[in-house]
Structure formats: structure tokens, C-alpha cells
Amino acid sequence: SKRINMSALIEETRTQLPRIALIACGCFSPPTPMHMRLFEIARDHFEMHEGQKVVGGIISPTHDAYGKKDLASAQDRCAMVKLAIQSSSWIRLSDWEVQQSQWMRTQSVLQHHQNYINNHINSAGNEESNGCLPGWLPRGLQERRDPVQLKLLCGADLLESFAVPGLWADADIEDILTNHGLVVISRAGANPGRFIFDSDILTKFQSHITLITNWVSNEVSSTLVRRLLGRGQSVKYLLDDRVLEYIKRKRLFNIKSKYITDAVRPAHLLFNHDHTLDNNNKIAPGYALSDSQEQDMDESDTPSPLPQTQPQTSRVFCCGDSSTPRGSNLLRLGPGPGQAVQVITMQADAKEEVNKIDFIAKPLL
């Protein structure tokens, strides 16, 4: 009986505490499993140690105008995030930031999402049943009328960047800390408390900063992944398989491959961003895909002065007609033996099957 009463008391106390949503801002170029782990670590902390309900996680990739070196296009980064979170039931993508006309400050991104959440909770309408809500918005928020506090989720390197003179506006730091709050995931052995002590503004608002230690070491970062890809080394098991397949097919990050060229694929095999960016944060049926910062998701709040343009990948066009129902089309790079070729065979039945055969052509004897 005492156990039942205690459980009821804990649940009652939990419902009285403000609900929490977590948002991570950064490049995600590409997204790594560690990015997703930060959400899981933070949720465990709040629900197991603070007794607060975490209603959802939001990933907001930065605008293309951020201009960081090796930054993939917003379209590609959003598509990769959608693939990376496909197995998650509570982490969602927000593409609001990348759809703006210019780069947005982190404070503005948090303010937009917090305002939308507040208006949704207080609205009398039933947009959720009508399917009119943005895909990033956690579902079921109107089941309770108490507020949801949106907190910025980051690694210790972002906390350290707050102390860099001129990098962040003091007004933005104060607004982020007082109106939202900061959740910092640091590696074992790190000392984020020192960063707070060394900063007057962080010390002033340190009650709004939640420090969480990640006891499972993971040094995988987006920077490391890009470096390995550029060297032609394997990143298998460092990325979600679907994200890695996407990178290979789109030839992102100057990836080096043992194949001379990527295939020119029939239209129905190309990645369709409309499927990956649907409003419900779901992958459409049939979309099947067989010096580093600590987490590399935490970016400074000042864009690079010279935005980098995404290099265009040269394409090889087939001399045949890919729409021909039968027969095969031969892809050639140039004359001579030893070239890499690809045969694409098209079947004319109701369900097209594409059989790819990569081989090295032999000289005619």
C-alpha cells in the first residue's frame, strides 16, 4: 500500500513539473549516431533523475549561408537526418531554419519553435487530427495544458564557445539561458564546470544549465567521418547504413570510391527528397536503401565570412535511351581497355527491376 501511494505521489509530482522538449542546432554534415545518442542520454537524465517528462526531440540543421567548409547542401543534410532518425519514435527533423532566406541565430531558432509550441498548446483547434501540424512538432502536447520548455541540447564545446569574445552576443546567451535553458552532454573526464566558472555570464545563469556526463565514450564526429571519406577509408558502422548509402549515391564530401564513376540511374532509383522531407517526418513506403569538435553538432553562432559552394559532381551520360523497355544500355567512360562500365537491364513487366553489373572491360582479341 505504501509503495502504491509513493508511486502515485511521484507521478503526481512529475505531472506538476514542466514538460521538456530538446532541440539540437548544428550542421549535421553528416549526422552521426552520436548526435542521436545525445538525445537519448538527455532524456534518460531528465526522466530518471529529475522526474520530468521529455515530450520530444528536434534536430534543426543550419542554413546553407552558414558557410562552413565541407557543408553539404541543406537538402542533402535534411535527407540524411531523416534517414538517421528513421528508427526513432520521438526525434524529429525541423527544416524551418534551412527554409529561411538567410542564416538564423540560434536564439531566433529557439524562439520560433518555442512560440509555435506555446501557441499550439493554448489553441482550441484540433490541427493534429487534421494533419496540419509541422512534422517537427511533438504529438500529444494538447493532452495537458501545462507548458513545455524547449531546451538547447549541445556538447561541451558549444558551452566553451560562449566564452570566446565576440562570438556570441551577451543578449543572445542570456535569452537562451533564461527563456530556454542549456543541456550540456560532456565526455567522462571533461570539466565543463570550469567553462562556467571562467565566464561571468554563464556563472550568473548557471542554474539554467544542466550538465550531464556521457559515461560511454564515443569519439565519432562529423569531421572525422568526412576525413575518412575523403581518404577513401571505410566508415562502416560509424554511420547509419542508410546515411552511408545516401552519401555514396550522392557522392558527398569528396568521397573516394574504388569505382571510377557513379551510375546514372533510372529516375525511379534516384533519391527523392519529396519522400524524405514529408510533413510527418516519415520515410515514404518504397523508399528503401539497401580537428574535430567533441560532438561536431555544436557550431558557433557566427557564420563564416565566405560561404562555401558545393562542388558539382561530374556526371556520365548514357549513349542509349534509358526509357527503352527492353535491351541493355552500356555506360562508357571512354575508349580503350580497362575502363569501368555498367550494364543496366530494363524489364518491361509491371514491376521494373534493375540489375547492375560492374566489371572491368577486357580488350578485344
Coordinates of C-alpha atoms in Angstrom, one line a residue:
S1 CA 0.0 0.0 0.0
K2 CA 2.8 2.4 0.9
R3 CA 4.6 1.5 -2.4
I4 CA 1.4 2.3 -4.4
N5 CA 1.0 5.6 -2.5
M6 CA 4.6 6.5 -3.1
S7 CA 4.3 5.7 -6.9
A8 CA 1.1 7.9 -7.1
L9 CA 3.0 10.7 -5.3
I10 CA 5.9 10.5 -7.7
E11 CA 3.6 10.5 -10.7
E12 CA 1.6 13.5 -9.3
T13 CA 4.9 15.4 -8.7
R14 CA 6.0 14.6 -12.2
T15 CA 2.9 16.0 -13.7
Q16 CA 3.4 19.2 -11.8
L17 CA 6.9 19.7 -13.3
P18 CA 7.2 21.5 -16.7
R19 CA 7.5 19.2 -19.6
I20 CA 10.6 19.4 -21.7
A21 CA 11.4 19.3 -25.4
L22 CA 15.0 19.2 -26.6
I23 CA 16.4 20.9 -29.7
A24 CA 19.8 20.5 -31.3
C25 CA 21.2 23.0 -33.8
G26 CA 24.2 22.5 -35.9
C27 CA 25.5 21.4 -39.3
F28 CA 24.8 17.6 -39.2
S29 CA 27.1 17.2 -42.2
P30 CA 26.7 14.3 -41.9
P31 CA 24.6 13.2 -38.9
T32 CA 26.2 10.6 -36.8
P33 CA 24.8 8.1 -34.3
M34 CA 26.4 10.2 -31.5
H35 CA 24.1 13.1 -32.4
M36 CA 21.1 10.8 -31.7
R37 CA 22.8 9.4 -28.6
L38 CA 22.8 12.9 -27.0
F39 CA 19.1 13.0 -27.1
E40 CA 18.8 9.6 -25.5
I41 CA 21.3 10.5 -22.8
A42 CA 19.5 13.7 -22.0
R43 CA 16.0 12.1 -21.9
D44 CA 17.3 9.4 -19.5
H45 CA 18.7 12.1 -17.2
F46 CA 15.5 14.2 -17.0
E47 CA 13.1 11.3 -16.7
M48 CA 15.1 9.1 -14.3
H49 CA 16.8 11.8 -12.2
E50 CA 14.8 14.9 -12.5
G51 CA 11.3 13.4 -12.8
Q52 CA 10.5 15.5 -15.8
K53 CA 8.8 14.3 -19.0
V54 CA 10.6 14.7 -22.2
V55 CA 8.0 15.1 -24.9
G56 CA 10.2 15.2 -28.0
G57 CA 13.5 15.9 -29.7
I58 CA 14.1 18.2 -32.6
I59 CA 17.0 18.5 -35.0
S60 CA 17.4 21.8 -36.7
P61 CA 20.2 21.8 -39.4
T62 CA 21.8 25.2 -40.0
H63 CA 21.2 27.3 -43.1
D64 CA 23.4 26.9 -46.2
A65 CA 24.5 30.5 -45.6
Y66 CA 26.4 29.4 -42.5
G67 CA 29.2 28.8 -45.0
K68 CA 31.3 26.2 -43.2
K69 CA 33.8 24.2 -45.2
D70 CA 32.5 20.8 -46.4
L71 CA 29.0 21.8 -45.6
A72 CA 26.6 19.6 -47.7
S73 CA 23.5 21.3 -49.1
A74 CA 20.6 21.8 -46.7
Q75 CA 18.5 19.5 -48.9
D76 CA 21.1 16.7 -48.5
R77 CA 21.6 17.3 -44.8
C78 CA 17.9 17.2 -44.1
A79 CA 17.5 14.0 -46.2
M80 CA 20.4 12.4 -44.2
V81 CA 18.9 13.4 -40.9
K82 CA 15.5 11.9 -41.9
L83 CA 17.3 8.6 -42.7
A84 CA 19.3 8.7 -39.4
I85 CA 16.2 9.2 -37.2
Q86 CA 14.0 6.7 -39.1
S87 CA 14.3 4.2 -36.2
S88 CA 13.4 6.9 -33.6
S89 CA 9.9 7.3 -32.3
W90 CA 10.5 10.7 -30.7
I91 CA 13.3 12.6 -32.5
R92 CA 12.1 14.7 -35.5
L93 CA 13.6 17.0 -38.1
S94 CA 12.7 20.6 -38.4
D95 CA 13.6 22.2 -41.8
W96 CA 12.3 25.6 -40.8
E97 CA 15.8 27.0 -40.3
V98 CA 17.1 25.9 -43.7
Q99 CA 14.0 27.3 -45.5
Q100 CA 14.6 30.8 -44.3
S101 CA 16.0 33.4 -46.7
Q102 CA 19.2 33.8 -44.6
W103 CA 21.3 32.3 -41.8
M104 CA 19.5 32.5 -38.5
R105 CA 20.9 33.0 -35.0
T106 CA 20.4 30.1 -32.6
Q107 CA 18.4 32.3 -30.3
S108 CA 15.9 33.1 -33.1
V109 CA 15.6 29.4 -33.9
L110 CA 14.7 28.5 -30.3
Q111 CA 12.3 31.4 -30.1
H112 CA 10.4 30.3 -33.2
H113 CA 10.0 26.7 -32.1
Q114 CA 9.1 27.7 -28.5
N115 CA 6.5 30.2 -29.7
Y116 CA 4.9 27.6 -32.0
I117 CA 4.7 25.0 -29.2
N118 CA 3.1 27.6 -26.9
N119 CA 0.5 28.6 -29.4
H120 CA -0.3 25.0 -30.2
I121 CA -0.8 24.1 -26.6
N122 CA -3.1 27.1 -26.0
S123 CA -5.0 26.8 -29.2
A124 CA -8.6 25.5 -29.2
G125 CA -8.3 23.9 -32.6
N126 CA -7.6 20.3 -33.5
E127 CA -4.9 20.7 -36.0
E128 CA -3.3 17.4 -35.0
S129 CA -6.2 15.3 -36.2
N130 CA -6.4 17.4 -39.4
G131 CA -2.8 16.7 -40.3
C132 CA -1.9 20.5 -40.4
L133 CA 1.0 20.4 -38.0
P134 CA 4.6 20.7 -38.9
G135 CA 6.5 17.4 -38.8
W136 CA 8.9 18.5 -36.1
L137 CA 6.2 19.2 -33.5
P138 CA 5.9 16.5 -30.8
R139 CA 2.5 14.9 -30.9
G140 CA 0.0 14.8 -27.9
L141 CA 1.0 18.2 -26.5
Q142 CA -2.6 19.2 -26.0
E143 CA -3.3 16.3 -23.7
R144 CA -2.1 18.6 -21.0
R145 CA -2.3 22.4 -20.8
D146 CA 0.9 22.9 -18.8
P147 CA 3.8 24.5 -20.7
V148 CA 6.6 22.8 -22.5
Q149 CA 10.1 24.2 -22.0
L150 CA 12.3 24.0 -25.1
K151 CA 16.0 23.4 -24.1
L152 CA 19.0 23.7 -26.3
L153 CA 20.9 20.4 -26.4
C154 CA 24.6 20.5 -27.1
G155 CA 28.1 19.2 -26.3
A156 CA 30.7 20.9 -24.1
D157 CA 32.4 22.6 -27.0
L158 CA 29.4 24.9 -27.5
L159 CA 29.5 25.8 -23.8
E160 CA 33.1 26.6 -24.2
S161 CA 32.4 28.8 -27.3
F162 CA 30.2 31.1 -25.2
A163 CA 33.4 32.4 -23.6
V164 CA 35.1 33.3 -26.9
P165 CA 35.0 37.1 -27.1
G166 CA 32.7 38.4 -29.9
L167 CA 31.5 35.0 -31.0
W168 CA 28.1 35.2 -29.2
A169 CA 26.1 38.3 -28.3
D170 CA 25.6 38.5 -24.5
A171 CA 21.9 39.3 -25.1
D172 CA 21.5 36.0 -27.0
I173 CA 23.3 34.0 -24.4
E174 CA 21.1 35.5 -21.6
D175 CA 18.0 34.9 -23.6
I176 CA 18.9 31.3 -24.4
L177 CA 19.7 30.5 -20.8
T178 CA 16.8 32.4 -19.1
N179 CA 14.0 31.6 -21.5
H180 CA 15.0 28.1 -22.6
G181 CA 17.9 26.5 -20.8
L182 CA 21.0 24.7 -21.8
V183 CA 21.6 20.9 -21.6
V184 CA 25.3 20.1 -22.0
I185 CA 26.5 16.5 -22.6
S186 CA 30.2 16.1 -21.8
R187 CA 32.6 13.2 -22.0
A188 CA 33.9 11.5 -18.9
G189 CA 36.9 13.4 -17.6
A190 CA 35.9 16.7 -19.1
N191 CA 35.4 19.7 -16.8
P192 CA 32.5 21.8 -18.2
G193 CA 32.1 23.4 -14.8
R194 CA 35.4 25.2 -15.4
F195 CA 33.9 26.9 -18.5
I196 CA 31.1 28.2 -16.4
F197 CA 33.4 29.4 -13.7
D198 CA 35.6 31.3 -16.3
S199 CA 32.6 33.1 -17.7
D200 CA 30.7 35.8 -15.8
I201 CA 27.5 35.5 -17.8
L202 CA 27.5 31.7 -17.5
T203 CA 28.1 31.9 -13.8
K204 CA 25.3 34.4 -13.4
F205 CA 22.8 32.0 -15.1
Q206 CA 24.3 28.6 -14.2
S207 CA 21.1 27.5 -12.6
H208 CA 19.7 27.3 -16.1
I209 CA 22.5 24.9 -17.3
T210 CA 22.1 21.2 -16.9
L211 CA 25.4 19.3 -17.0
I212 CA 25.2 15.6 -17.9
T213 CA 28.2 13.2 -18.2
N214 CA 28.3 10.7 -21.0
W215 CA 30.0 7.7 -19.5
V216 CA 30.1 5.7 -22.7
S217 CA 32.9 7.2 -24.7
N218 CA 32.3 7.8 -28.4
E219 CA 34.8 10.0 -30.3
V220 CA 32.9 9.7 -33.7
S221 CA 32.3 13.1 -35.1
S222 CA 31.1 14.5 -38.5
T223 CA 34.6 15.9 -39.0
L224 CA 36.2 12.5 -38.5
V225 CA 33.7 10.9 -40.9
R226 CA 34.3 13.4 -43.6
R227 CA 38.1 13.0 -43.2
L228 CA 37.8 9.2 -43.6
L229 CA 35.5 9.5 -46.6
G230 CA 37.9 11.9 -48.3
R231 CA 40.7 9.4 -47.8
G232 CA 38.8 6.6 -49.3
Q233 CA 38.6 4.7 -45.9
S234 CA 35.7 2.8 -44.6
V235 CA 33.2 4.5 -42.3
K236 CA 31.1 1.3 -42.0
Y237 CA 29.4 1.2 -38.5
L238 CA 30.3 4.8 -37.9
L239 CA 27.2 6.0 -39.7
D240 CA 23.7 4.6 -40.1
D241 CA 23.8 2.3 -43.2
R242 CA 21.1 4.3 -44.9
V243 CA 23.0 7.6 -44.4
L244 CA 26.2 6.0 -45.7
E245 CA 24.4 4.7 -48.8
Y246 CA 23.0 8.1 -49.4
I247 CA 26.4 9.7 -49.2
K248 CA 27.8 7.2 -51.7
R249 CA 25.0 7.6 -54.2
K250 CA 25.1 11.4 -53.9
R251 CA 28.9 11.4 -53.8
L252 CA 29.1 13.9 -50.9
F253 CA 32.1 15.1 -49.0
N254 CA 34.6 14.3 -51.9
I255 CA 34.1 10.6 -51.2
K256 CA 36.7 8.4 -52.8
S257 CA 35.5 5.2 -54.2
K258 CA 37.0 2.1 -55.9
Y259 CA 34.6 2.8 -58.7
I260 CA 35.6 5.3 -61.3
T261 CA 32.1 6.8 -61.5
D262 CA 28.7 6.5 -60.0
A263 CA 26.0 5.1 -62.1
V264 CA 23.4 7.1 -64.0
R265 CA 20.3 5.6 -62.5
P266 CA 16.8 5.4 -63.8
A267 CA 14.6 8.1 -62.3
H268 CA 12.8 5.7 -60.0
L269 CA 16.1 4.7 -58.3
L270 CA 17.2 8.3 -57.6
F271 CA 16.8 9.6 -54.1
N272 CA 13.5 11.5 -54.0
H273 CA 13.8 14.4 -51.5
D274 CA 10.0 14.8 -51.5
H275 CA 9.8 11.4 -49.8
T276 CA 12.4 12.2 -47.3
L277 CA 11.1 15.6 -46.3
D278 CA 7.4 14.8 -45.9
N279 CA 5.4 16.7 -43.3
N280 CA 5.0 13.7 -41.0
N281 CA 8.8 13.1 -40.6
K282 CA 8.4 9.6 -42.1
I283 CA 10.2 7.8 -44.8
A284 CA 7.7 7.1 -47.6
P285 CA 6.9 3.4 -48.3
G286 CA 9.1 2.1 -51.1
Y287 CA 12.0 4.4 -50.1
A288 CA 14.3 1.6 -49.3
L289 CA 18.1 1.9 -49.0
S290 CA 19.9 -1.4 -49.1
D291 CA 40.4 18.8 -35.9
S292 CA 37.2 17.8 -34.6
Q293 CA 34.8 19.3 -32.1
E294 CA 33.7 17.0 -29.3
Q295 CA 30.3 16.2 -30.9
D296 CA 30.6 18.3 -34.1
M297 CA 26.9 19.3 -33.8
D298 CA 27.7 22.4 -31.9
E299 CA 28.5 25.3 -34.1
S300 CA 29.5 28.9 -33.3
D301 CA 26.8 31.5 -33.6
T302 CA 28.6 33.5 -36.3
P303 CA 28.6 32.3 -39.9
S304 CA 31.8 32.0 -41.9
P305 CA 32.5 35.2 -43.9
L306 CA 32.7 33.4 -47.2
P307 CA 30.0 30.8 -47.8
Q308 CA 31.4 27.7 -49.4
T309 CA 29.7 26.4 -52.6
Q310 CA 29.0 22.8 -53.0
P311 CA 31.2 21.4 -55.8
Q312 CA 29.3 19.9 -58.6
T313 CA 29.8 16.2 -59.3
S314 CA 30.5 15.4 -62.9
R315 CA 28.1 13.1 -64.4
V316 CA 28.4 10.5 -67.2
F317 CA 25.5 10.2 -69.6
C318 CA 24.4 7.1 -71.3
C319 CA 24.5 7.0 -75.0
G320 CA 21.4 4.8 -75.1
D321 CA 17.8 5.6 -74.2
S322 CA 17.1 4.6 -70.6
S323 CA 13.4 4.6 -71.3
T324 CA 13.8 1.7 -73.8
P325 CA 11.7 -1.1 -72.3
R326 CA 14.0 -4.0 -73.4
G327 CA 17.6 -4.4 -74.1
S328 CA 20.6 -3.0 -72.2
N329 CA 22.3 0.4 -72.1
L330 CA 26.1 0.5 -71.9
L331 CA 27.8 3.2 -69.9
R332 CA 31.3 4.0 -71.0
L333 CA 33.8 6.4 -69.7
G334 CA 36.0 6.5 -72.7
P335 CA 37.7 4.3 -75.3
G336 CA 40.2 1.7 -74.5
P337 CA 40.6 -1.4 -72.4
G338 CA 40.4 -1.5 -68.6
Q339 CA 37.5 1.0 -68.3
A340 CA 34.8 0.7 -65.8
V341 CA 31.4 0.1 -67.4
Q342 CA 27.9 -0.6 -66.1
V343 CA 25.1 -2.5 -67.8
I344 CA 21.5 -1.5 -66.8
T345 CA 19.0 -4.1 -67.9
M346 CA 15.4 -2.9 -68.0
Q347 CA 12.5 -5.4 -67.8
A348 CA 9.1 -4.4 -69.2
D349 CA 6.9 -6.1 -66.7
A350 CA 4.7 -4.2 -64.3
K351 CA 7.4 -4.0 -61.6
E352 CA 10.7 -2.8 -63.1
E353 CA 13.8 -4.5 -61.8
V354 CA 17.2 -3.0 -62.4
N355 CA 20.2 -5.4 -62.4
K356 CA 23.5 -3.7 -62.1
I357 CA 26.7 -5.4 -63.2
D358 CA 30.0 -3.6 -62.5
F359 CA 33.0 -5.2 -64.2
I360 CA 36.2 -4.3 -66.0
A361 CA 36.0 -4.4 -69.8
K362 CA 38.6 -6.6 -71.5
P363 CA 40.3 -5.6 -74.8
L364 CA 39.1 -7.4 -77.8
L365 CA 41.4 -10.1 -79.0

